[in-house]
C-alpha atoms as an extended CHARMM CRD file, in Angstrom:
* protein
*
       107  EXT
         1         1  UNK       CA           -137.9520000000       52.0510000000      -41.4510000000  PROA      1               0.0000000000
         2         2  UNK       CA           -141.1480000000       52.4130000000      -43.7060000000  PROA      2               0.0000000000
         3         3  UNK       CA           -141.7190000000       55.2380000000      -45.5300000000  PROA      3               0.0000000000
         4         4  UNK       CA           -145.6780000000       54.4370000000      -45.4180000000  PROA      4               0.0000000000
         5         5  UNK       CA           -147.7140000000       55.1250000000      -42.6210000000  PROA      5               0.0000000000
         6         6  UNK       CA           -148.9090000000       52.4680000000      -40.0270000000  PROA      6               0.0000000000
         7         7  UNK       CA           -152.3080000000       50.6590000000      -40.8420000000  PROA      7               0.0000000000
         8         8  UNK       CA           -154.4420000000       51.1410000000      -37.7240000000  PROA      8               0.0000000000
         9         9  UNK       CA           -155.4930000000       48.2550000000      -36.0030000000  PROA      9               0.0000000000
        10        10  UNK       CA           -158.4060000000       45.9230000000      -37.3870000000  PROA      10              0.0000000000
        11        11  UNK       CA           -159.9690000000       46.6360000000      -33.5110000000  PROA      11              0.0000000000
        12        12  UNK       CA           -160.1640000000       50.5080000000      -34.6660000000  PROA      12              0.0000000000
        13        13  UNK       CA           -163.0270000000       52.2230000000      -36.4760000000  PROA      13              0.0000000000
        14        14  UNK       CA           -162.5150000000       53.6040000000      -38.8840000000  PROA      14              0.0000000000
        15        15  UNK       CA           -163.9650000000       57.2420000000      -38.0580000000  PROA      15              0.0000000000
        16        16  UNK       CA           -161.4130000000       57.2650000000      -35.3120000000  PROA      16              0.0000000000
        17        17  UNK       CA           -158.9610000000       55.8860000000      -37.4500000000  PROA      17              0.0000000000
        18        18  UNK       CA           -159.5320000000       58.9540000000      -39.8150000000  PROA      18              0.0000000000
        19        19  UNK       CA           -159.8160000000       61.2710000000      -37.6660000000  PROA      19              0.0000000000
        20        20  UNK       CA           -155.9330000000       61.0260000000      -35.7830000000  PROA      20              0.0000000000
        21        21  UNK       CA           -154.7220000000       60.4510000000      -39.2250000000  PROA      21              0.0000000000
        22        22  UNK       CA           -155.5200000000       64.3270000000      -39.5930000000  PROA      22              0.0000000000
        23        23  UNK       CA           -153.9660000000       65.2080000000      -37.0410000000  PROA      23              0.0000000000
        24        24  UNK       CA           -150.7030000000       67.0530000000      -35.9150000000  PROA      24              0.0000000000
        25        25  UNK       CA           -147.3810000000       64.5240000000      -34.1400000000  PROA      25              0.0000000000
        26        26  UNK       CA           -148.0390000000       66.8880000000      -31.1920000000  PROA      26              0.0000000000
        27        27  UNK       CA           -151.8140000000       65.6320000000      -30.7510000000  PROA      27              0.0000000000
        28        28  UNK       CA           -150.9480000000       62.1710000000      -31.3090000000  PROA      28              0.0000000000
        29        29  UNK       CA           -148.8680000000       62.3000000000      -28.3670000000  PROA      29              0.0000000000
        30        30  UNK       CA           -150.9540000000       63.8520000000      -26.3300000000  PROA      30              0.0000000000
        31        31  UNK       CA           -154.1180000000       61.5020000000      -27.5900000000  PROA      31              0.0000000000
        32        32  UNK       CA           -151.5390000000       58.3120000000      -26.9110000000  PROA      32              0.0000000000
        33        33  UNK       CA           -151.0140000000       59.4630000000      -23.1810000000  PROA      33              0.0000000000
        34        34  UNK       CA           -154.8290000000       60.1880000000      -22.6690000000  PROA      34              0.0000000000
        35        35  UNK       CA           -155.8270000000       56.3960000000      -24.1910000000  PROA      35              0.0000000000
        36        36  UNK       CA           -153.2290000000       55.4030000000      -21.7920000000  PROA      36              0.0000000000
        37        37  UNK       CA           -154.7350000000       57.0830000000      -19.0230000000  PROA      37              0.0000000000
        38        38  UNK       CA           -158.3630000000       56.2870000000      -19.6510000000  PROA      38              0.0000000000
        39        39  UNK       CA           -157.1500000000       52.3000000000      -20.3650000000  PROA      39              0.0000000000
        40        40  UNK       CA           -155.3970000000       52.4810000000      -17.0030000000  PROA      40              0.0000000000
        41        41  UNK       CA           -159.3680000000       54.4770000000      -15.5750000000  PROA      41              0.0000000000
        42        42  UNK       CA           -161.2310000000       51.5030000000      -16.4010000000  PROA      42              0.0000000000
        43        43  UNK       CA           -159.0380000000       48.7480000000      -15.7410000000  PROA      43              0.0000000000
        44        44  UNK       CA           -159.0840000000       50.1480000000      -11.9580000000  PROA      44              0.0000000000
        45        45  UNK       CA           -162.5430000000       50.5680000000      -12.2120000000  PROA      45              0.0000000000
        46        46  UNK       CA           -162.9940000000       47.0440000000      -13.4240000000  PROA      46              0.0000000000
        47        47  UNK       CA           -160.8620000000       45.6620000000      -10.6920000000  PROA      47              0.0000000000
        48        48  UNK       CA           -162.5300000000       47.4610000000       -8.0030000000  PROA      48              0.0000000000
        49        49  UNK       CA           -165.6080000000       46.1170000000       -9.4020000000  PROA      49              0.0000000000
        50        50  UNK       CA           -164.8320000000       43.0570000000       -9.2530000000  PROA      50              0.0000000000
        51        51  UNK       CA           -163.4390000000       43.2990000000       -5.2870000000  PROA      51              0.0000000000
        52        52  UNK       CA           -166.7260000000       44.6280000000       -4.2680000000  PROA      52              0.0000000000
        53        53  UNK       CA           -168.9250000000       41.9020000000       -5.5280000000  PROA      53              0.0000000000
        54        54  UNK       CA           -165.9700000000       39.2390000000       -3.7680000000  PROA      54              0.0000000000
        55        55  UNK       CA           -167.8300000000       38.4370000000       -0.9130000000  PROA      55              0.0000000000
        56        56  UNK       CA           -164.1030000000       37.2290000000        0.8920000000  PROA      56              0.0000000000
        57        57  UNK       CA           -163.1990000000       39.2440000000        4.0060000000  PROA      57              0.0000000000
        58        58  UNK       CA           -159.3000000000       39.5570000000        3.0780000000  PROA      58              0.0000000000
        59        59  UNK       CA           -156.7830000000       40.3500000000        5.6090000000  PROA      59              0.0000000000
        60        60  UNK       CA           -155.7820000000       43.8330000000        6.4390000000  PROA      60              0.0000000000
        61        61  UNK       CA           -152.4660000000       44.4340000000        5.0200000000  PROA      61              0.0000000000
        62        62  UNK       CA           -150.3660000000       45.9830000000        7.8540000000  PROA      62              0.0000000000
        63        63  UNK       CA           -149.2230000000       49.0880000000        5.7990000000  PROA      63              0.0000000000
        64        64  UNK       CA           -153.0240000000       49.9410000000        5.1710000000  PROA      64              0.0000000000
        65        65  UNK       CA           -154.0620000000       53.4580000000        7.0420000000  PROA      65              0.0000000000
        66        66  UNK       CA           -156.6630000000       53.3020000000        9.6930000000  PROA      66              0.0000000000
        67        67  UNK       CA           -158.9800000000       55.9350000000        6.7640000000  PROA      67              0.0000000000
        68        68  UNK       CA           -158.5040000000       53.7080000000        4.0980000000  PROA      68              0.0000000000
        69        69  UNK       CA           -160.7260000000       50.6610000000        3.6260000000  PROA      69              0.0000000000
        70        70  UNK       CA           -160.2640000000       47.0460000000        3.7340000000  PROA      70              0.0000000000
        71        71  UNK       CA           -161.0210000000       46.5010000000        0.3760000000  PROA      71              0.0000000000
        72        72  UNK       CA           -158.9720000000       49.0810000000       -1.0860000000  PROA      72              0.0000000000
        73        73  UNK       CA           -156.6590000000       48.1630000000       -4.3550000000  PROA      73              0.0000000000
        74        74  UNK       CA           -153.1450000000       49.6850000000       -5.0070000000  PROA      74              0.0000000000
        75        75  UNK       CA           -152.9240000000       51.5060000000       -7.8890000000  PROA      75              0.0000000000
        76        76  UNK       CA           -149.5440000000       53.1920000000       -9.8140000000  PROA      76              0.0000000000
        77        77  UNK       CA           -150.4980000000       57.0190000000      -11.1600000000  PROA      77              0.0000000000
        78        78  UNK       CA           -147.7330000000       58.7460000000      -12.8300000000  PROA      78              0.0000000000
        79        79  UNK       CA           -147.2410000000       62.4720000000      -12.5110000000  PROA      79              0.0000000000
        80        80  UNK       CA           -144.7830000000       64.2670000000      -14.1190000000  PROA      80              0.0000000000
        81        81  UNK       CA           -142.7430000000       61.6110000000      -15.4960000000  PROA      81              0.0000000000
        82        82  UNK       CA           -143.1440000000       60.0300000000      -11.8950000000  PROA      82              0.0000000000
        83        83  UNK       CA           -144.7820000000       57.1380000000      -10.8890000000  PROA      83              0.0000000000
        84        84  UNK       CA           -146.6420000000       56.8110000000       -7.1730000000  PROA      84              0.0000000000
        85        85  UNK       CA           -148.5140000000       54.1240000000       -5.3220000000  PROA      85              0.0000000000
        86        86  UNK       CA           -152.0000000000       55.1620000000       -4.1740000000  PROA      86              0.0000000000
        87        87  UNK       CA           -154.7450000000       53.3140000000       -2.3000000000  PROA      87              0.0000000000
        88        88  UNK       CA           -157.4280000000       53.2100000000       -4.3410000000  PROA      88              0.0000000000
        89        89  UNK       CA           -161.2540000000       52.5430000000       -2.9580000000  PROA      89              0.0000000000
        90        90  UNK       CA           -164.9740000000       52.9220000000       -4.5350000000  PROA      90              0.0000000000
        91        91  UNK       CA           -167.2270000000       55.0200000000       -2.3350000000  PROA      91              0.0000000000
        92        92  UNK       CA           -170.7540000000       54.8340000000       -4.1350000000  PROA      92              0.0000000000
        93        93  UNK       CA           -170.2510000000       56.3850000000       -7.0390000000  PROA      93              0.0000000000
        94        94  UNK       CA           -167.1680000000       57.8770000000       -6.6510000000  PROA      94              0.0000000000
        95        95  UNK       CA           -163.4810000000       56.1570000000       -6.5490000000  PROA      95              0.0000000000
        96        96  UNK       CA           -161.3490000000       57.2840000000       -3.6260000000  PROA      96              0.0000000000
        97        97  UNK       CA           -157.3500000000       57.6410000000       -3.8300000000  PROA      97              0.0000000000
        98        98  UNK       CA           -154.8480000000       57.8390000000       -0.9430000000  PROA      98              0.0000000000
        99        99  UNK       CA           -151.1950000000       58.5850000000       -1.5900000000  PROA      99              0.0000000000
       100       100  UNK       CA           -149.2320000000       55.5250000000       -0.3370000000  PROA      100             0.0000000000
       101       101  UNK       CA           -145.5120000000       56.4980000000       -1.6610000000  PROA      101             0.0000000000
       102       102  UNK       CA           -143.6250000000       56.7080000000       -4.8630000000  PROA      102             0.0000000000
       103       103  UNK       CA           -142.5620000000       53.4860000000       -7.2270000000  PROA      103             0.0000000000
       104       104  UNK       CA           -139.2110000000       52.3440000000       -6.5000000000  PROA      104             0.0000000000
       105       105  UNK       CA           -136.7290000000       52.8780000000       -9.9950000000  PROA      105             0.0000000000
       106       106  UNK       CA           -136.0410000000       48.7630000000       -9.9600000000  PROA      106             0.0000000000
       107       107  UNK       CA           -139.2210000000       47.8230000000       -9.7060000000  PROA      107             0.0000000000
């Protein structure tokens, strides 16, 4: 194990880069899980995005609820060190979440 500290990533600026280098292990942590989070945000909103401008009629899948729509996504959130399935929709401007049921452990 190095005794240095990590070099950020080229991809990083470097005001950003300076700035969590001030901070506390605690913050880190916490700044880790909220990248995480927000990577996860727009990845979901990219996909559902992208399944409103597909033009396709898909099949309904036969677990999808009667109030969720057609062109709804399935999404993993994890709460509390536990990870759910949720149908996931865009309404407008606003994106729409069902609970669907927790992750199986072996998947």
């Amino acid at each position: 194990m190095s005794y240095s500290p990590p070099d950020p990533p080229r991809e990083v600026p470097a005001d950003i880069a300076s700035k969590l280098d001030e901070q506390s292990p605690e913050i880190l942590r916490q700044v880790a899980r909220f990248a995480e989070e927000l990577a996860e945000h727009r990845e979901r909103e990219a996909r559902l995005a992208e399944n409103e401008e597909d033009e396709e009629v898909e099949e309904r899948p036969e677990d999808l609820p009667d109030d969720v729509p057609s062109k709804a996504t399935i999404t993993i959130k994890e709460i509390n060190d536990n990870r759910y399935y949720y149908w996931q929709w865009r309404e407008g401007e606003k994106i729409r979440s069902q609970y669907k049921g927790p992750v199986s452990p072996d998947e």
